[in-house]
PDB file of C-alpha atoms in Angstrom:
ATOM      1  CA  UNK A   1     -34.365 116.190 -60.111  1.00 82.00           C
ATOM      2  CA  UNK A   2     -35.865 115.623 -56.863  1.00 93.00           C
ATOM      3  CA  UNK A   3     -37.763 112.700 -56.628  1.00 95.00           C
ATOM      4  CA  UNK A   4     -38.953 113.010 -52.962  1.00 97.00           C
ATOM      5  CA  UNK A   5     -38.544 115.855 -49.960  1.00 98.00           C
ATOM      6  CA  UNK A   6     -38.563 115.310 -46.339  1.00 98.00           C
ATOM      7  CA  UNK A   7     -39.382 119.457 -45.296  1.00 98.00           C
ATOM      8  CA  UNK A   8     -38.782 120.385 -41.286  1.00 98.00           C
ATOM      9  CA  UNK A   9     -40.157 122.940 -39.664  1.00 98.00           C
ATOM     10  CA  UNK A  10     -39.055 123.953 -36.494  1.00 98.00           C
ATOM     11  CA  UNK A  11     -41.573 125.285 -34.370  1.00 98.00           C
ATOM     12  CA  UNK A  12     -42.407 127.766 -31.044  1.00 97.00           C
ATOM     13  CA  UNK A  13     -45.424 129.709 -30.218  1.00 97.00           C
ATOM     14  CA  UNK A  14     -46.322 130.042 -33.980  1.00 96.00           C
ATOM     15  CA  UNK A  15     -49.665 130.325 -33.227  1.00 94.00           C
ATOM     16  CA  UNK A  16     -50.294 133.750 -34.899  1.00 92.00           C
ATOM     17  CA  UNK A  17     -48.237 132.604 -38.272  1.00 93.00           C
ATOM     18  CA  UNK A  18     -48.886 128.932 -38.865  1.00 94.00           C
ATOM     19  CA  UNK A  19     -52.292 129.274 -40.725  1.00 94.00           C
ATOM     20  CA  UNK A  20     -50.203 130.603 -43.603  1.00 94.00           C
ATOM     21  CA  UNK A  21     -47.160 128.015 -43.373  1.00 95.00           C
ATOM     22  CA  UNK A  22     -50.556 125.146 -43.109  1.00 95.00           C
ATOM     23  CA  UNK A  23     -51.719 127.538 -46.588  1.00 95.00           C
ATOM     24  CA  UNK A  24     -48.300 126.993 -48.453  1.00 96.00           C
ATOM     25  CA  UNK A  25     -47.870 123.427 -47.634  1.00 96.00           C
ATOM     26  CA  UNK A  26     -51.150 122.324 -49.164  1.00 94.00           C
ATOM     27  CA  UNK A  27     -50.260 124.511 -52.362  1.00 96.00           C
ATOM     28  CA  UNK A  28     -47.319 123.160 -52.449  1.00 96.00           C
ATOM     29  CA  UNK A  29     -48.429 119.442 -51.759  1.00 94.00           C
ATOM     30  CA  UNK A  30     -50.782 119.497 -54.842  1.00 93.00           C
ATOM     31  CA  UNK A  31     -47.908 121.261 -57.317  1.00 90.00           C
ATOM     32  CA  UNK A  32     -46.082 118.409 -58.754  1.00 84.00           C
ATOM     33  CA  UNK A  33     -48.084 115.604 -58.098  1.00 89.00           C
ATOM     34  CA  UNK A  34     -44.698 112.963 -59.021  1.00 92.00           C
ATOM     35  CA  UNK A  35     -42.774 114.170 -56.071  1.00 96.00           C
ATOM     36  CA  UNK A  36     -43.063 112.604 -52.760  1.00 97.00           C
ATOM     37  CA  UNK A  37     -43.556 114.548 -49.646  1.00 97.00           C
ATOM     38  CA  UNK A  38     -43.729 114.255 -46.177  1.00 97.00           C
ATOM     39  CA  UNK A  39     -43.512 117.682 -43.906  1.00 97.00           C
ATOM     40  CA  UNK A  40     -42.315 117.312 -40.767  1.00 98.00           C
ATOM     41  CA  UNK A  41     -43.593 119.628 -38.067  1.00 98.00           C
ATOM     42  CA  UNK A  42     -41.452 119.799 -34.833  1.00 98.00           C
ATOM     43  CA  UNK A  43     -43.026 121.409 -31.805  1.00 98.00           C
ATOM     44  CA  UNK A  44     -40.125 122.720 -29.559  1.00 98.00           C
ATOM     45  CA  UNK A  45     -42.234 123.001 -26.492  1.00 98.00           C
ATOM     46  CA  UNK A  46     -44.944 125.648 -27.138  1.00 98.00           C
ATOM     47  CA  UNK A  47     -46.952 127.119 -24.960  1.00 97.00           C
ATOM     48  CA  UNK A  48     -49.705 128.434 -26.990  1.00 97.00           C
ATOM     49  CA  UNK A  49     -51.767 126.912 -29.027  1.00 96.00           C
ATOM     50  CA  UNK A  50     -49.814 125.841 -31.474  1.00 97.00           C
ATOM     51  CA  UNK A  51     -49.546 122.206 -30.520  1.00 96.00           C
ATOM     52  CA  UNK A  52     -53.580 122.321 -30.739  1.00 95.00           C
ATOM     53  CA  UNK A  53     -53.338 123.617 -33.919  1.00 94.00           C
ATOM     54  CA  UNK A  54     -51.830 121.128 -35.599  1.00 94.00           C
ATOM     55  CA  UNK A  55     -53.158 118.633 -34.154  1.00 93.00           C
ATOM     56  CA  UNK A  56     -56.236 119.501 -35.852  1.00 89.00           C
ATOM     57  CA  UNK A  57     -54.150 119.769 -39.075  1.00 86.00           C
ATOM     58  CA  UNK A  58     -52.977 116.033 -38.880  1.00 85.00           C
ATOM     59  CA  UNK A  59     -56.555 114.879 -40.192  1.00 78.00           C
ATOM     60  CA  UNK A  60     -57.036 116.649 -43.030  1.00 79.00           C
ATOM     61  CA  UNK A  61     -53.762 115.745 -44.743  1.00 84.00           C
ATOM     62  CA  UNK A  62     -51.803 112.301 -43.825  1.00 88.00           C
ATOM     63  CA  UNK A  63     -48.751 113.887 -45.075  1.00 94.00           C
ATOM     64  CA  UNK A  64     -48.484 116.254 -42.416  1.00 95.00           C
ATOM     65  CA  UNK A  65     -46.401 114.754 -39.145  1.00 95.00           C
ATOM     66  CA  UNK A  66     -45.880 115.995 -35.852  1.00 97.00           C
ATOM     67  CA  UNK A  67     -43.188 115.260 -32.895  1.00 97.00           C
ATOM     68  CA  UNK A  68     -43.366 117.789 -29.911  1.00 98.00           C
ATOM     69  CA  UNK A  69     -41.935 117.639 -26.855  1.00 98.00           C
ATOM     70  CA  UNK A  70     -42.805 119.530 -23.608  1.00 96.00           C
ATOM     71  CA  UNK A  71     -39.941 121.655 -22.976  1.00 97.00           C
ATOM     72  CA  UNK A  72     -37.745 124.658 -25.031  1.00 97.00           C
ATOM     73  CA  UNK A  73     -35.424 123.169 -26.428  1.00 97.00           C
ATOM     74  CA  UNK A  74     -34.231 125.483 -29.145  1.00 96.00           C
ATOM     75  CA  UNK A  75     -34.211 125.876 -33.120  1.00 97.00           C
ATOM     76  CA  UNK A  76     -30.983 123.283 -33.424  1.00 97.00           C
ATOM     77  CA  UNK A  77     -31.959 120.614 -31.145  1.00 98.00           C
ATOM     78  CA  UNK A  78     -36.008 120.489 -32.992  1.00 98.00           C
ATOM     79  CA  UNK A  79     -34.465 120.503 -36.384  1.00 98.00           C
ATOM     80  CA  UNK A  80     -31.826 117.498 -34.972  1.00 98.00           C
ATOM     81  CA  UNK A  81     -35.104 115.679 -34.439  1.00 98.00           C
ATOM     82  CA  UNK A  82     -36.758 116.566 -37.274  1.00 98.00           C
ATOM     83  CA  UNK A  83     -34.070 115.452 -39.548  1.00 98.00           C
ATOM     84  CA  UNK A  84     -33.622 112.212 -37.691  1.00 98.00           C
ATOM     85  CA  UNK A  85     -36.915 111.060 -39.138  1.00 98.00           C
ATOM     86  CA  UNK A  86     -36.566 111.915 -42.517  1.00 98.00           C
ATOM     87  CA  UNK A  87     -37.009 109.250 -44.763  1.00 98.00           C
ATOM     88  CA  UNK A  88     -36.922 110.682 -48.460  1.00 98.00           C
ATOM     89  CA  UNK A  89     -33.750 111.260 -50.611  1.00 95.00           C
ATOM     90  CA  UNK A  90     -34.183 115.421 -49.657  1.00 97.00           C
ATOM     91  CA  UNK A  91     -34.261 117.164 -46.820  1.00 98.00           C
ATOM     92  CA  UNK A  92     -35.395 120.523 -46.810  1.00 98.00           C
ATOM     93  CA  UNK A  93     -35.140 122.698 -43.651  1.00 98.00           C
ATOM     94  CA  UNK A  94     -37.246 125.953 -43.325  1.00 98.00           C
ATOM     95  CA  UNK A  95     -38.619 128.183 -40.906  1.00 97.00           C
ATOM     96  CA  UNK A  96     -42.559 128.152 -39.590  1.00 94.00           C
ATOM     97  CA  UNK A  97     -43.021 131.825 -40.051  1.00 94.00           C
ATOM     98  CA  UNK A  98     -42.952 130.866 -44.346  1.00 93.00           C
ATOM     99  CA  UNK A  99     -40.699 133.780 -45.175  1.00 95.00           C
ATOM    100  CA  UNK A 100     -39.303 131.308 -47.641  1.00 97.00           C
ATOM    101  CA  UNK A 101     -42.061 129.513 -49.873  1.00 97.00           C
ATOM    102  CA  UNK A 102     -41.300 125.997 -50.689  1.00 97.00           C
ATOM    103  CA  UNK A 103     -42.099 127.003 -54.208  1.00 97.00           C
ATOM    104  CA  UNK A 104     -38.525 128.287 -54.044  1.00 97.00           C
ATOM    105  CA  UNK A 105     -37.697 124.492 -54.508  1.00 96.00           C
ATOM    106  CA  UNK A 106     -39.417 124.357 -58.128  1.00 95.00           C
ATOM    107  CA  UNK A 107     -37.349 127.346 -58.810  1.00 96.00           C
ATOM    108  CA  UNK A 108     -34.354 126.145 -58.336  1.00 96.00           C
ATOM    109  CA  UNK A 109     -35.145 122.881 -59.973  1.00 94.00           C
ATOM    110  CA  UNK A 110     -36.556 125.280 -63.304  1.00 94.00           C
ATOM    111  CA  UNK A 111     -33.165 127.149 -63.112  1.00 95.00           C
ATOM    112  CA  UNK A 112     -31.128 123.960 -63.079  1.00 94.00           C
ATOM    113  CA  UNK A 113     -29.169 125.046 -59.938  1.00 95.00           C
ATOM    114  CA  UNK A 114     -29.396 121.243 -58.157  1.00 94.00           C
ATOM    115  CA  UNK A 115     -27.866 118.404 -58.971  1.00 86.00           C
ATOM    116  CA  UNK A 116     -26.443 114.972 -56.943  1.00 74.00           C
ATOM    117  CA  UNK A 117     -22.907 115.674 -56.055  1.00 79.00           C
ATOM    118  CA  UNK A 118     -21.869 116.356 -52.750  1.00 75.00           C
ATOM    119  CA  UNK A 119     -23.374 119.649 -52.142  1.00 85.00           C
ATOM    120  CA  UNK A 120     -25.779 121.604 -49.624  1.00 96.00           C
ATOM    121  CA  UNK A 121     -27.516 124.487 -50.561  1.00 98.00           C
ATOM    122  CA  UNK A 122     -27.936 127.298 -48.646  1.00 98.00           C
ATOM    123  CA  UNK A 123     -30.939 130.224 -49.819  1.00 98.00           C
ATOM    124  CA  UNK A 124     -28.490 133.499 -49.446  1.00 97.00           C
ATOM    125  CA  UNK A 125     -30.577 136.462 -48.881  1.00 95.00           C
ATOM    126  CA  UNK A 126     -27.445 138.021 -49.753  1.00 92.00           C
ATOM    127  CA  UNK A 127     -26.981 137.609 -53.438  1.00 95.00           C
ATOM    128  CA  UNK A 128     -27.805 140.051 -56.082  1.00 93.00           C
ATOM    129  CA  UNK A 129     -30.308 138.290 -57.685  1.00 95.00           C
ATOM    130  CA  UNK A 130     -32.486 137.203 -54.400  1.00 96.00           C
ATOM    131  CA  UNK A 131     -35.202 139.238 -54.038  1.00 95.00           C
ATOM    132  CA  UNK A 132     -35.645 140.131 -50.133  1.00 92.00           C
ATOM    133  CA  UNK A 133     -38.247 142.438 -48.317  1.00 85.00           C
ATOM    134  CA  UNK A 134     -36.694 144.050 -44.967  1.00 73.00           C
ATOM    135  CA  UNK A 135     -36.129 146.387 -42.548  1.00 71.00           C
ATOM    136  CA  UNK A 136     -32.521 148.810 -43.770  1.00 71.00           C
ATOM    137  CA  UNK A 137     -31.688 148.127 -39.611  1.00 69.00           C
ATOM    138  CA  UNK A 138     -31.749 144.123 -40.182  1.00 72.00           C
ATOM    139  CA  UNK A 139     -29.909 143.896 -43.015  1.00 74.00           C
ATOM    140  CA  UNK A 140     -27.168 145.477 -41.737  1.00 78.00           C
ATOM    141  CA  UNK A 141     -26.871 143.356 -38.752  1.00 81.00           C
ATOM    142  CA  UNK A 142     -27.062 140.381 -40.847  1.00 79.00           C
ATOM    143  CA  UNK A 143     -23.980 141.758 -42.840  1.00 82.00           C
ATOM    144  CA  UNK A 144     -22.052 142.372 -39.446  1.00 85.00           C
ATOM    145  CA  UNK A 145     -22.704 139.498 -38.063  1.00 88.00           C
ATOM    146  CA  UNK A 146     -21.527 137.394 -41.317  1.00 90.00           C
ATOM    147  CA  UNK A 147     -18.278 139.752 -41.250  1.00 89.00           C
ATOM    148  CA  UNK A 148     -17.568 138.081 -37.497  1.00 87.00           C
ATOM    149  CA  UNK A 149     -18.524 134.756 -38.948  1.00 91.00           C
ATOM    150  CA  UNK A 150     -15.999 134.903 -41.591  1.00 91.00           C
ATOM    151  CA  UNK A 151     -13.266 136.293 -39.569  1.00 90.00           C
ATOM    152  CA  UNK A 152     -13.346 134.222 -36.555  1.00 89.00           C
ATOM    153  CA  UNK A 153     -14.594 130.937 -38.460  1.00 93.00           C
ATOM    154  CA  UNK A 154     -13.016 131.604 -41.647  1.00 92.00           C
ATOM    155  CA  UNK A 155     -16.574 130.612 -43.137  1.00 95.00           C
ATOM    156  CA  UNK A 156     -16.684 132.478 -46.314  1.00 94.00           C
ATOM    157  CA  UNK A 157     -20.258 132.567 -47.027  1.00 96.00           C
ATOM    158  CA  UNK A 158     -22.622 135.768 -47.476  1.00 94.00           C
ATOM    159  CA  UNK A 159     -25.926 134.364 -45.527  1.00 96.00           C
ATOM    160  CA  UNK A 160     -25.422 131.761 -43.040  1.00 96.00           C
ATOM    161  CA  UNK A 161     -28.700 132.428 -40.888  1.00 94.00           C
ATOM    162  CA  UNK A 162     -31.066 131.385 -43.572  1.00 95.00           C
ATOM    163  CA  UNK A 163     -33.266 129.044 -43.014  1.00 96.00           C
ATOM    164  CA  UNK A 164     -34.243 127.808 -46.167  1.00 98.00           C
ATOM    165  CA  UNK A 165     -31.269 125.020 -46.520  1.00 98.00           C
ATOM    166  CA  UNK A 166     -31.649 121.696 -48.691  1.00 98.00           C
ATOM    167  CA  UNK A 167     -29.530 118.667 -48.436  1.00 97.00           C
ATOM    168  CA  UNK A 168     -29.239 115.105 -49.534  1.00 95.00           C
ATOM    169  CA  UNK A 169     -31.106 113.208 -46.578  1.00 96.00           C
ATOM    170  CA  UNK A 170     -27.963 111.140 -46.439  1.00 96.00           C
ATOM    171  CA  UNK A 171     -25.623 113.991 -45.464  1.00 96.00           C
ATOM    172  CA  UNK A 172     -28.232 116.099 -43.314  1.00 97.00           C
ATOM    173  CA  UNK A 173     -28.074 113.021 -40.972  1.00 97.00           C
ATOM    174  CA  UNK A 174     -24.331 113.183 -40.800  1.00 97.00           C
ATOM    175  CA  UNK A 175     -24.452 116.841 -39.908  1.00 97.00           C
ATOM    176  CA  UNK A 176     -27.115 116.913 -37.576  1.00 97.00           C
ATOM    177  CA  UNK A 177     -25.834 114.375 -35.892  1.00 96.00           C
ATOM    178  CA  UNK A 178     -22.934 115.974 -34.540  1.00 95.00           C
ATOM    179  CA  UNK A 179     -24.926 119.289 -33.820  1.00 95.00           C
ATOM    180  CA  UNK A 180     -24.328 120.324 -30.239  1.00 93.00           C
ATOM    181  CA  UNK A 181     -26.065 123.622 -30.302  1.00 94.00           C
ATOM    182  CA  UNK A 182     -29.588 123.486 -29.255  1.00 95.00           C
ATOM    183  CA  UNK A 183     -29.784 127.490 -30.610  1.00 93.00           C
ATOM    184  CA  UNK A 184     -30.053 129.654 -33.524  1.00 89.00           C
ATOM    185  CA  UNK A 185     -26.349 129.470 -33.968  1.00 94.00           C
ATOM    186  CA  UNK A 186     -26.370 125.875 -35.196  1.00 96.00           C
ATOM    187  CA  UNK A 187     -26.289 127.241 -38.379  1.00 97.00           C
ATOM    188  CA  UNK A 188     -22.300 128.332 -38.209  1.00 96.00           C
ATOM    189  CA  UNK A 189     -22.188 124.239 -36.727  1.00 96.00           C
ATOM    190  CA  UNK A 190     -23.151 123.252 -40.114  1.00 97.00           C
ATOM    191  CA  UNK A 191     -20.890 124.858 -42.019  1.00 97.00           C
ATOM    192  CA  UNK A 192     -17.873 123.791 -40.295  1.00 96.00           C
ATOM    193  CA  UNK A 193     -19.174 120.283 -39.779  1.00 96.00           C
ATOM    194  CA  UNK A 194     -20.033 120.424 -43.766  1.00 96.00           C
ATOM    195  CA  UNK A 195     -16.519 121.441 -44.554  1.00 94.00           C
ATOM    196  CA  UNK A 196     -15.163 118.375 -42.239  1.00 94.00           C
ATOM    197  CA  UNK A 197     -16.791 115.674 -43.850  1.00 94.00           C
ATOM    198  CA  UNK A 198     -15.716 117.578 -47.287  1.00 93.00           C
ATOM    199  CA  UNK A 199     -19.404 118.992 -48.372  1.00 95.00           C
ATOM    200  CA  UNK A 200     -19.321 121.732 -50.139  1.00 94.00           C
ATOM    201  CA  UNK A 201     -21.797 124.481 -49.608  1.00 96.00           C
ATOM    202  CA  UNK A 202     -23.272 126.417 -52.462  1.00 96.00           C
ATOM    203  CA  UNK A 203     -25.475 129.671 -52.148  1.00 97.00           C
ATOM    204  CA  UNK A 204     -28.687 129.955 -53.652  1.00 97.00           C
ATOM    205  CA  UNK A 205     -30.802 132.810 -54.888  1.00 97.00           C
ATOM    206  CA  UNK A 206     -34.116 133.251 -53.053  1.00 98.00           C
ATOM    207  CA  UNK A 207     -37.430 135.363 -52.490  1.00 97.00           C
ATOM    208  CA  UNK A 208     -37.345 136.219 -49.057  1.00 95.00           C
ATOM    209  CA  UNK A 209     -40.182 138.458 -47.185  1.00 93.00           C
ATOM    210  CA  UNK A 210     -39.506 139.473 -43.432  1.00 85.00           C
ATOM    211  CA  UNK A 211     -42.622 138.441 -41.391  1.00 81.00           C
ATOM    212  CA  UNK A 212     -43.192 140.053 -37.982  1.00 71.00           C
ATOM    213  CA  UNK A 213     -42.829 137.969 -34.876  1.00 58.00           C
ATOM    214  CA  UNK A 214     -39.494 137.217 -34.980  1.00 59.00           C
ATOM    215  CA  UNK A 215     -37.978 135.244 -32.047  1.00 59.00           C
ATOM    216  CA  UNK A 216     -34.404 136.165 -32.274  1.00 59.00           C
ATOM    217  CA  UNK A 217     -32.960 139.485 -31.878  1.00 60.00           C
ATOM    218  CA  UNK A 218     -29.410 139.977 -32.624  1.00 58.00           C
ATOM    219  CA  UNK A 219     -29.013 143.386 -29.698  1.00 58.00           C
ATOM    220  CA  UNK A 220     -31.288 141.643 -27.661  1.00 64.00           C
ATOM    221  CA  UNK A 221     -29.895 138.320 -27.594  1.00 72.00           C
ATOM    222  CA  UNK A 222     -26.180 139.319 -28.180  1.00 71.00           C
ATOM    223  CA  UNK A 223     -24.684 137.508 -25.097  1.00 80.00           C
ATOM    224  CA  UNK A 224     -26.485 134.501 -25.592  1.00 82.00           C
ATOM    225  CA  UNK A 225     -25.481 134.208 -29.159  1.00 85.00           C
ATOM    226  CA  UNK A 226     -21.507 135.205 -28.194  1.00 84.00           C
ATOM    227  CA  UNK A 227     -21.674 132.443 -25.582  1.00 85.00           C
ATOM    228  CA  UNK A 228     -23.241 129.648 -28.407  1.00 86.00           C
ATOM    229  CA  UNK A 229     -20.218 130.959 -30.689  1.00 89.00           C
ATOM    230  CA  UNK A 230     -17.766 130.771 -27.677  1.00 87.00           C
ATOM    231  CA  UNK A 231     -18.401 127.263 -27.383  1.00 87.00           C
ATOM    232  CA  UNK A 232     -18.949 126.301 -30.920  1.00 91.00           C
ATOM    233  CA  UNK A 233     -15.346 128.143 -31.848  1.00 86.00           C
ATOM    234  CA  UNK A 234     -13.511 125.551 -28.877  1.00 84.00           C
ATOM    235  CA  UNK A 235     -14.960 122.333 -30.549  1.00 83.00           C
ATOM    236  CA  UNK A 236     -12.517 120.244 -32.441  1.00 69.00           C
ATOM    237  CA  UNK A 237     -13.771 120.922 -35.770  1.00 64.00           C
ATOM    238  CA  UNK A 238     -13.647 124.830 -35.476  1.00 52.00           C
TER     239      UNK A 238
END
């Protein structure tokens, strides 16, 4: 059972998508009352008004911390910080756009699927029993891209890329302490970083609903992601 959850958001330009992330934290911050919580909200050099936002926020619930920084770093490098403060037994990592709810937590506690051995969990959109709202064109992408992953990592997971990943606090400082990737791709880091220090990765049903806004696009983006995998595939632990 978990006792007390350190959640990270990374965060960049959010503006538009926040007020509902801000919505499901404060339902979720009332639901049981016996669990500690501290949300940690890590602003990876906006430029909108995002930082404003939640600096508004910070008032109305004490719970609610923020560390920004001027300039982009990336979704890696603002979770590496995020996780470095943690200071409950859980970490939780999720996105800002809330395509996960972190009432997916009390699921998984109802369903018995956690316990305190030396696992991560990973939300696979992947799995037949998740439940996942999106676009024909990205799920197919998503399944390509994990069919590279497993061939050229030998990772042999169906969802990397989610971002709705829990850990025990003591092991998500491990990993993300030897993150190098600043990028989205620090998620195929973990995995092989996990399998060094022997932690096994399990896969997780989830409810998963495809907001708009995304800031990562796979044919867009496809030579900055090769590069990130180029160098994360000539590190000693690839």
């Amino acid at each position: 059972m978990i006792k007390s959850i350190s959640i990270v958001y990374p965060i960049f330009n959010e503006e538009k998508r926040l007020a509902k992330t801000i919505r499901d934290i404060e339902r979720f911050d009332k639901s049981n009352t016996s669990m500690k919580k501290e949300y940690i909200l890590v602003n990876d050099g906006s430029v909108d008004s995002t930082l404003s936002f939640i600096k508004n926020k910070l008032g109305q619930n004490k719970k609610i911390k923020l560390l920004s920084y001027s300039k982009n770093r990336g979704k890696g490098y603002a979770l590496k910080q995020g996780v470095r403060q943690a200071k409950y037994q859980w970490v939780l990592t999720t996105d800002a756009d809330c395509s996960v709810s972190n009432f997916q937590i009390n699921s998984w506690e109802k369903k018995n699927y956690l316990d305190n051995k030396n696992f991560i969990y990973f939300a696979s959109r992947n799995l037949l029993n998740s439940s996942v709202k999106k676009k024909i064109s990205r799920q197919l992408i998503g399944k390509i891209f994990q069919f590279f992953i497993k061939i050229f990592f030998k990772i042999n997971l169906s969802d990397t890329q989610c971002g709705f990943k829990l850990y025990k606090t003591i092991y998500a400082k491990k990993i993300f302490k030897k993150i190098l990737t600043d990028g989205y791709m620090h998620d195929v880091e973990i995995c092989l970083i996990a399998n060094k220090l022997n932690l096994k990765i399990i896969e997780l049903p989830v409810k998963w609903v495809h907001i708009n806004e995304s800031k990562i696009n796979f044919l867009k983006d496809f030579s900055k992601i090769a590069y990130s995998l180029f160098k994360i595939k000539k590190n000693d632990y690839a």
